[in-house]
């Protein structure tokens, strides 16, 4: 099974800051990685797919990069609504479709 | 507008059974692979099961294989999860989600979740 290691597990930042979250895969997954945002009491929201693609409606301050085993999610110019928990997920066509353990972004 | 609405929330004793439903609208349900994801209280996300369009291909996490059964009714635009042999570690919010691609994640639309509590 593909394991995903997210870091840091939590990060504190301020409005206007730039934050980077890392996700490392236990084996080469090419660009098959997604990022989700989850706010307390809500369902996850897809932010990034195929490592760097934004679904429609996701603000351009979110960006993703990486391939192989090393991936990053960057949020530029943090907004108050960005404080949430972020998860990476391997999206190859080989289940289990594991998630990282999450990164809590706190004010 | 794409909508997914789970139902079937409940408190079940260990060893018991429960069926969850996910009713959908706003897209051609029969064309999409559908998935269940769960989240234990205060914990992260865990993929549980997926069923491809057509219903012939199903996939399960090791933690639920042999105890949970995923199914779909395309005529009703609905997804189901029949859970048996429930354990305390199955306590979680269960989300249904739509796969963006037929063969794999990501999950582009999610329901609001339904809570399953396993306790004596």
PDB file of C-alpha atoms in Angstrom:
ATOM      1  CA  UNK A   1       0.000   0.000   0.000  1.00  0.00           C
ATOM      2  CA  UNK A   2       1.095   3.570  -0.669  1.00  0.00           C
ATOM      3  CA  UNK A   3       1.755   5.543   2.504  1.00  0.00           C
ATOM      4  CA  UNK A   4       1.591   9.327   2.631  1.00  0.00           C
ATOM      5  CA  UNK A   5       3.489  11.423   5.156  1.00  0.00           C
ATOM      6  CA  UNK A   6       2.309  14.981   5.631  1.00  0.00           C
ATOM      7  CA  UNK A   7       4.281  17.671   7.365  1.00  0.00           C
ATOM      8  CA  UNK A   8       3.941  19.614   9.472  1.00  0.00           C
ATOM      9  CA  UNK A   9       1.044  18.153  11.449  1.00  0.00           C
ATOM     10  CA  UNK A  10       0.105  21.684  12.449  1.00  0.00           C
ATOM     11  CA  UNK A  11       1.209  25.154  11.523  1.00  0.00           C
ATOM     12  CA  UNK A  12       0.401  28.593  12.856  1.00  0.00           C
ATOM     13  CA  UNK A  13       0.196  31.533  10.509  1.00  0.00           C
ATOM     14  CA  UNK A  14      -1.374  34.946  10.101  1.00  0.00           C
ATOM     15  CA  UNK A  15      -3.647  36.504   7.527  1.00  0.00           C
ATOM     16  CA  UNK A  16      -1.527  37.521   4.551  1.00  0.00           C
ATOM     17  CA  UNK A  17       1.182  34.907   5.156  1.00  0.00           C
ATOM     18  CA  UNK A  18       2.322  32.264   2.710  1.00  0.00           C
ATOM     19  CA  UNK A  19       2.181  28.654   3.929  1.00  0.00           C
ATOM     20  CA  UNK A  20       3.594  25.484   2.413  1.00  0.00           C
ATOM     21  CA  UNK A  21       2.503  21.947   3.365  1.00  0.00           C
ATOM     22  CA  UNK A  22       4.442  18.889   2.248  1.00  0.00           C
ATOM     23  CA  UNK A  23       3.274  15.385   1.390  1.00  0.00           C
ATOM     24  CA  UNK A  24       5.688  12.535   0.715  1.00  0.00           C
ATOM     25  CA  UNK A  25       4.619   9.247  -0.851  1.00  0.00           C
ATOM     26  CA  UNK A  26       6.202   5.913   0.000  1.00  0.00           C
ATOM     27  CA  UNK A  27       6.599   5.145  -3.707  1.00  0.00           C
ATOM     28  CA  UNK A  28       6.499   6.943  -7.037  1.00  0.00           C
ATOM     29  CA  UNK A  29       2.936   8.039  -7.780  1.00  0.00           C
ATOM     30  CA  UNK A  30       3.777  10.323 -10.718  1.00  0.00           C
ATOM     31  CA  UNK A  31       1.341  13.246 -10.428  1.00  0.00           C
ATOM     32  CA  UNK A  32      -1.481  11.233  -8.902  1.00  0.00           C
ATOM     33  CA  UNK A  33      -2.018  13.338  -5.827  1.00  0.00           C
ATOM     34  CA  UNK A  34      -4.901  15.446  -4.584  1.00  0.00           C
ATOM     35  CA  UNK A  35      -5.310  17.974  -1.789  1.00  0.00           C
ATOM     36  CA  UNK A  36      -8.466  18.587   0.226  1.00  0.00           C
ATOM     37  CA  UNK A  37      -9.510  21.274   2.683  1.00  0.00           C
ATOM     38  CA  UNK A  38     -11.769  20.432   5.609  1.00  0.00           C
ATOM     39  CA  UNK A  39     -13.348  22.838   8.055  1.00  0.00           C
ATOM     40  CA  UNK A  40     -14.776  21.677  11.402  1.00  0.00           C
ATOM     41  CA  UNK A  41     -18.106  19.927  11.033  1.00  0.00           C
ATOM     42  CA  UNK A  42     -17.963  20.053   7.235  1.00  0.00           C
ATOM     43  CA  UNK A  43     -17.203  17.652   4.430  1.00  0.00           C
ATOM     44  CA  UNK A  44     -13.812  17.833   2.730  1.00  0.00           C
ATOM     45  CA  UNK A  45     -13.500  20.037  -0.337  1.00  0.00           C
ATOM     46  CA  UNK A  46     -11.308  19.153  -3.305  1.00  0.00           C
ATOM     47  CA  UNK A  47      -8.613  21.817  -3.751  1.00  0.00           C
ATOM     48  CA  UNK A  48      -6.055  20.329  -6.112  1.00  0.00           C
ATOM     49  CA  UNK A  49      -6.018  17.245  -8.347  1.00  0.00           C
ATOM     50  CA  UNK A  50      -3.275  15.677 -10.414  1.00  0.00           C
ATOM     51  CA  UNK A  51      -0.746  17.449  -8.178  1.00  0.00           C
ATOM     52  CA  UNK A  52      -1.231  20.919  -9.627  1.00  0.00           C
ATOM     53  CA  UNK A  53      -4.694  21.349 -11.144  1.00  0.00           C
ATOM     54  CA  UNK A  54      -7.355  23.497  -9.520  1.00  0.00           C
ATOM     55  CA  UNK A  55     -11.039  22.590  -9.910  1.00  0.00           C
ATOM     56  CA  UNK A  56     -13.239  25.467 -10.949  1.00  0.00           C
ATOM     57  CA  UNK A  57     -14.121  27.723  -8.050  1.00  0.00           C
ATOM     58  CA  UNK A  58     -10.891  27.207  -6.092  1.00  0.00           C
ATOM     59  CA  UNK A  59      -9.078  30.524  -5.583  1.00  0.00           C
ATOM     60  CA  UNK A  60      -5.784  30.981  -7.396  1.00  0.00           C
ATOM     61  CA  UNK A  61      -3.916  31.610  -4.124  1.00  0.00           C
ATOM     62  CA  UNK A  62      -3.899  27.814  -3.766  1.00  0.00           C
ATOM     63  CA  UNK A  63      -1.272  25.986  -5.791  1.00  0.00           C
ATOM     64  CA  UNK A  64       0.169  22.505  -5.863  1.00  0.00           C
ATOM     65  CA  UNK A  65       3.405  21.148  -7.198  1.00  0.00           C
ATOM     66  CA  UNK A  66       5.536  18.050  -7.243  1.00  0.00           C
ATOM     67  CA  UNK A  67       5.727  14.617  -8.805  1.00  0.00           C
ATOM     68  CA  UNK A  68       7.054  11.205  -7.945  1.00  0.00           C
ATOM     69  CA  UNK A  69       7.238  11.107  -4.156  1.00  0.00           C
ATOM     70  CA  UNK A  70       7.431  14.756  -3.089  1.00  0.00           C
ATOM     71  CA  UNK A  71       4.512  17.164  -3.269  1.00  0.00           C
ATOM     72  CA  UNK A  72       3.650  20.564  -1.858  1.00  0.00           C
ATOM     73  CA  UNK A  73       0.535  22.636  -1.318  1.00  0.00           C
ATOM     74  CA  UNK A  74       1.161  26.369  -1.135  1.00  0.00           C
ATOM     75  CA  UNK A  75      -1.336  28.952   0.007  1.00  0.00           C
ATOM     76  CA  UNK A  76      -0.380  32.520  -0.826  1.00  0.00           C
ATOM     77  CA  UNK A  77      -1.760  35.512   1.017  1.00  0.00           C
ATOM     78  CA  UNK A  78      -3.725  33.556   3.624  1.00  0.00           C
ATOM     79  CA  UNK A  79      -7.319  34.594   4.089  1.00  0.00           C
ATOM     80  CA  UNK A  80      -9.390  34.083   7.261  1.00  0.00           C
ATOM     81  CA  UNK A  81     -11.440  31.371   5.541  1.00  0.00           C
ATOM     82  CA  UNK A  82      -8.292  29.326   4.805  1.00  0.00           C
ATOM     83  CA  UNK A  83      -7.797  28.255   8.414  1.00  0.00           C
ATOM     84  CA  UNK A  84      -8.733  24.587   8.248  1.00  0.00           C
ATOM     85  CA  UNK A  85      -7.224  21.116   8.037  1.00  0.00           C
ATOM     86  CA  UNK A  86      -5.591  20.009   4.792  1.00  0.00           C
ATOM     87  CA  UNK A  87      -5.198  16.407   3.588  1.00  0.00           C
ATOM     88  CA  UNK A  88      -3.282  14.909   0.710  1.00  0.00           C
ATOM     89  CA  UNK A  89      -4.497  11.727  -1.006  1.00  0.00           C
ATOM     90  CA  UNK A  90      -2.926   9.343  -3.466  1.00  0.00           C
ATOM     91  CA  UNK A  91      -5.129   9.154  -6.551  1.00  0.00           C
ATOM     92  CA  UNK A  92      -3.557   6.367  -8.579  1.00  0.00           C
ATOM     93  CA  UNK A  93      -5.935   3.661  -9.756  1.00  0.00           C
ATOM     94  CA  UNK A  94      -4.572   1.280  -7.111  1.00  0.00           C
ATOM     95  CA  UNK A  95      -6.608   1.157  -3.902  1.00  0.00           C
ATOM     96  CA  UNK A  96      -6.448   1.741  -1.012  1.00  0.00           C
ATOM     97  CA  UNK A  97      -6.765   5.426  -1.788  1.00  0.00           C
ATOM     98  CA  UNK A  98      -4.861   6.542   1.258  1.00  0.00           C
ATOM     99  CA  UNK A  99      -4.946   9.998   2.787  1.00  0.00           C
ATOM    100  CA  UNK A 100      -2.220  11.774   4.695  1.00  0.00           C
ATOM    101  CA  UNK A 101      -2.827  12.343   8.391  1.00  0.00           C
ATOM    102  CA  UNK A 102      -3.667  15.991   7.869  1.00  0.00           C
ATOM    103  CA  UNK A 103      -2.176  19.388   8.579  1.00  0.00           C
ATOM    104  CA  UNK A 104      -4.047  21.767  10.829  1.00  0.00           C
ATOM    105  CA  UNK A 105      -3.582  25.381   9.771  1.00  0.00           C
ATOM    106  CA  UNK A 106      -4.215  27.611  12.748  1.00  0.00           C
ATOM    107  CA  UNK A 107      -4.259  31.317  13.332  1.00  0.00           C
TER     108      UNK A 107
ATOM    109  CA  UNK B   1     -26.344  21.572  -8.708  1.00  0.00           C
ATOM    110  CA  UNK B   2     -24.655  18.352  -7.617  1.00  0.00           C
ATOM    111  CA  UNK B   3     -25.990  17.115  -4.285  1.00  0.00           C
ATOM    112  CA  UNK B   4     -25.249  14.049  -2.181  1.00  0.00           C
ATOM    113  CA  UNK B   5     -27.248  13.385   0.964  1.00  0.00           C
ATOM    114  CA  UNK B   6     -26.419  10.567   3.346  1.00  0.00           C
ATOM    115  CA  UNK B   7     -28.878   8.941   5.716  1.00  0.00           C
ATOM    116  CA  UNK B   8     -29.004   5.984   8.072  1.00  0.00           C
ATOM    117  CA  UNK B   9     -27.334   7.515  11.105  1.00  0.00           C
ATOM    118  CA  UNK B  10     -27.532   5.362  14.182  1.00  0.00           C
ATOM    119  CA  UNK B  11     -26.299   3.864  17.419  1.00  0.00           C
ATOM    120  CA  UNK B  12     -25.544   0.161  17.066  1.00  0.00           C
ATOM    121  CA  UNK B  13     -24.241  -2.465  19.482  1.00  0.00           C
ATOM    122  CA  UNK B  14     -20.988  -4.231  18.678  1.00  0.00           C
ATOM    123  CA  UNK B  15     -21.648  -7.036  16.258  1.00  0.00           C
ATOM    124  CA  UNK B  16     -24.732  -5.301  14.906  1.00  0.00           C
ATOM    125  CA  UNK B  17     -25.640  -4.141  11.425  1.00  0.00           C
ATOM    126  CA  UNK B  18     -26.636  -0.882   9.777  1.00  0.00           C
ATOM    127  CA  UNK B  19     -27.306   0.300   6.241  1.00  0.00           C
ATOM    128  CA  UNK B  20     -26.312   3.751   5.055  1.00  0.00           C
ATOM    129  CA  UNK B  21     -27.828   5.420   2.011  1.00  0.00           C
ATOM    130  CA  UNK B  22     -26.620   8.249  -0.180  1.00  0.00           C
ATOM    131  CA  UNK B  23     -29.193   9.903  -2.405  1.00  0.00           C
ATOM    132  CA  UNK B  24     -27.824  12.002  -5.229  1.00  0.00           C
ATOM    133  CA  UNK B  25     -29.036  14.582  -7.731  1.00  0.00           C
ATOM    134  CA  UNK B  26     -27.689  17.037 -10.261  1.00  0.00           C
ATOM    135  CA  UNK B  27     -25.568  14.627 -12.287  1.00  0.00           C
ATOM    136  CA  UNK B  28     -25.854  11.372 -14.220  1.00  0.00           C
ATOM    137  CA  UNK B  29     -25.323   9.017 -11.293  1.00  0.00           C
ATOM    138  CA  UNK B  30     -25.020   5.882 -13.412  1.00  0.00           C
ATOM    139  CA  UNK B  31     -21.921   7.268 -15.161  1.00  0.00           C
ATOM    140  CA  UNK B  32     -19.822   7.763 -12.041  1.00  0.00           C
ATOM    141  CA  UNK B  33     -17.794   5.671  -9.665  1.00  0.00           C
ATOM    142  CA  UNK B  34     -18.977   6.367  -6.127  1.00  0.00           C
ATOM    143  CA  UNK B  35     -17.142   6.076  -2.836  1.00  0.00           C
ATOM    144  CA  UNK B  36     -17.551   5.939   0.931  1.00  0.00           C
ATOM    145  CA  UNK B  37     -15.016   7.694   3.173  1.00  0.00           C
ATOM    146  CA  UNK B  38     -15.159   7.783   6.964  1.00  0.00           C
ATOM    147  CA  UNK B  39     -13.724   9.916   9.708  1.00  0.00           C
ATOM    148  CA  UNK B  40     -13.495   8.755  13.304  1.00  0.00           C
ATOM    149  CA  UNK B  41     -14.105  11.459  15.919  1.00  0.00           C
ATOM    150  CA  UNK B  42     -11.150  13.845  15.954  1.00  0.00           C
ATOM    151  CA  UNK B  43      -9.239  11.764  13.415  1.00  0.00           C
ATOM    152  CA  UNK B  44      -8.310  11.913   9.758  1.00  0.00           C
ATOM    153  CA  UNK B  45      -9.989  10.643   6.616  1.00  0.00           C
ATOM    154  CA  UNK B  46     -10.102   6.940   5.745  1.00  0.00           C
ATOM    155  CA  UNK B  47     -11.214   5.579   2.382  1.00  0.00           C
ATOM    156  CA  UNK B  48     -13.702   2.747   2.958  1.00  0.00           C
ATOM    157  CA  UNK B  49     -15.087   1.484  -0.342  1.00  0.00           C
ATOM    158  CA  UNK B  50     -15.698   2.362  -3.975  1.00  0.00           C
ATOM    159  CA  UNK B  51     -18.060   0.986  -6.596  1.00  0.00           C
ATOM    160  CA  UNK B  52     -17.546   1.623 -10.271  1.00  0.00           C
ATOM    161  CA  UNK B  53     -20.220   2.654 -12.718  1.00  0.00           C
ATOM    162  CA  UNK B  54     -22.185  -0.424 -13.655  1.00  0.00           C
ATOM    163  CA  UNK B  55     -21.720  -1.871 -10.194  1.00  0.00           C
ATOM    164  CA  UNK B  56     -19.612  -4.870 -11.183  1.00  0.00           C
ATOM    165  CA  UNK B  57     -16.319  -3.648  -9.739  1.00  0.00           C
ATOM    166  CA  UNK B  58     -16.125  -2.944  -6.044  1.00  0.00           C
ATOM    167  CA  UNK B  59     -13.176  -2.194  -3.794  1.00  0.00           C
ATOM    168  CA  UNK B  60     -12.789  -2.241  -0.020  1.00  0.00           C
ATOM    169  CA  UNK B  61     -10.288  -1.159   2.593  1.00  0.00           C
ATOM    170  CA  UNK B  62      -8.750  -4.086   4.445  1.00  0.00           C
ATOM    171  CA  UNK B  63     -10.333  -2.800   7.659  1.00  0.00           C
ATOM    172  CA  UNK B  64     -13.871  -3.434   6.380  1.00  0.00           C
ATOM    173  CA  UNK B  65     -13.496  -6.182   3.762  1.00  0.00           C
ATOM    174  CA  UNK B  66     -15.775  -9.102   4.532  1.00  0.00           C
ATOM    175  CA  UNK B  67     -17.971  -7.011   6.857  1.00  0.00           C
ATOM    176  CA  UNK B  68     -19.157  -4.127   4.662  1.00  0.00           C
ATOM    177  CA  UNK B  69     -20.917  -4.345   1.283  1.00  0.00           C
ATOM    178  CA  UNK B  70     -21.233  -1.424  -1.117  1.00  0.00           C
ATOM    179  CA  UNK B  71     -24.012  -1.335  -3.696  1.00  0.00           C
ATOM    180  CA  UNK B  72     -25.815   1.084  -5.945  1.00  0.00           C
ATOM    181  CA  UNK B  73     -29.251   1.528  -7.480  1.00  0.00           C
ATOM    182  CA  UNK B  74     -28.889   3.574 -10.639  1.00  0.00           C
ATOM    183  CA  UNK B  75     -32.664   3.794 -11.065  1.00  0.00           C
ATOM    184  CA  UNK B  76     -32.824   5.579  -7.718  1.00  0.00           C
ATOM    185  CA  UNK B  77     -29.545   7.534  -8.136  1.00  0.00           C
ATOM    186  CA  UNK B  78     -28.519   6.047  -4.812  1.00  0.00           C
ATOM    187  CA  UNK B  79     -25.480   4.511  -3.182  1.00  0.00           C
ATOM    188  CA  UNK B  80     -25.581   2.177  -0.194  1.00  0.00           C
ATOM    189  CA  UNK B  81     -23.242   0.759   2.413  1.00  0.00           C
ATOM    190  CA  UNK B  82     -24.396  -2.283   4.334  1.00  0.00           C
ATOM    191  CA  UNK B  83     -22.292  -2.680   7.455  1.00  0.00           C
ATOM    192  CA  UNK B  84     -22.299  -5.828   9.576  1.00  0.00           C
ATOM    193  CA  UNK B  85     -20.108  -7.175  12.355  1.00  0.00           C
ATOM    194  CA  UNK B  86     -19.707  -3.611  13.544  1.00  0.00           C
ATOM    195  CA  UNK B  87     -16.889  -2.791  15.954  1.00  0.00           C
ATOM    196  CA  UNK B  88     -16.091   0.183  18.133  1.00  0.00           C
ATOM    197  CA  UNK B  89     -13.448   1.287  15.673  1.00  0.00           C
ATOM    198  CA  UNK B  90     -16.140   1.660  13.008  1.00  0.00           C
ATOM    199  CA  UNK B  91     -17.544   4.631  14.935  1.00  0.00           C
ATOM    200  CA  UNK B  92     -17.199   7.536  12.535  1.00  0.00           C
ATOM    201  CA  UNK B  93     -18.883  10.028  10.295  1.00  0.00           C
ATOM    202  CA  UNK B  94     -19.447   8.329   6.944  1.00  0.00           C
ATOM    203  CA  UNK B  95     -19.295  10.484   3.820  1.00  0.00           C
ATOM    204  CA  UNK B  96     -20.353   9.477   0.350  1.00  0.00           C
ATOM    205  CA  UNK B  97     -18.421  11.051  -2.487  1.00  0.00           C
ATOM    206  CA  UNK B  98     -18.308  11.119  -6.258  1.00  0.00           C
ATOM    207  CA  UNK B  99     -15.151  10.102  -8.082  1.00  0.00           C
ATOM    208  CA  UNK B 100     -13.910  12.547 -10.661  1.00  0.00           C
ATOM    209  CA  UNK B 101     -12.613   9.646 -12.755  1.00  0.00           C
ATOM    210  CA  UNK B 102     -14.035   6.186 -13.308  1.00  0.00           C
ATOM    211  CA  UNK B 103     -10.798   4.396 -12.370  1.00  0.00           C
ATOM    212  CA  UNK B 104      -9.599   6.463  -9.447  1.00  0.00           C
ATOM    213  CA  UNK B 105     -10.004   9.451  -7.113  1.00  0.00           C
ATOM    214  CA  UNK B 106     -10.061  12.342  -6.493  1.00  0.00           C
ATOM    215  CA  UNK B 107     -13.479  12.826  -4.984  1.00  0.00           C
ATOM    216  CA  UNK B 108     -14.946  16.016  -6.360  1.00  0.00           C
ATOM    217  CA  UNK B 109     -18.285  16.174  -4.573  1.00  0.00           C
ATOM    218  CA  UNK B 110     -19.119  15.044  -1.040  1.00  0.00           C
ATOM    219  CA  UNK B 111     -22.190  14.655   1.108  1.00  0.00           C
ATOM    220  CA  UNK B 112     -22.451  16.201   4.541  1.00  0.00           C
ATOM    221  CA  UNK B 113     -21.867  12.903   6.315  1.00  0.00           C
ATOM    222  CA  UNK B 114     -23.858  10.655   8.635  1.00  0.00           C
ATOM    223  CA  UNK B 115     -22.745   9.489  12.070  1.00  0.00           C
ATOM    224  CA  UNK B 116     -22.423   5.844  12.996  1.00  0.00           C
ATOM    225  CA  UNK B 117     -21.793   5.051  16.650  1.00  0.00           C
ATOM    226  CA  UNK B 118     -20.936   1.521  17.741  1.00  0.00           C
ATOM    227  CA  UNK B 119     -21.274   1.084  21.466  1.00  0.00           C
ATOM    228  CA  UNK B 120     -22.879  -1.240  23.990  1.00  0.00           C
TER     229      UNK B 120
END
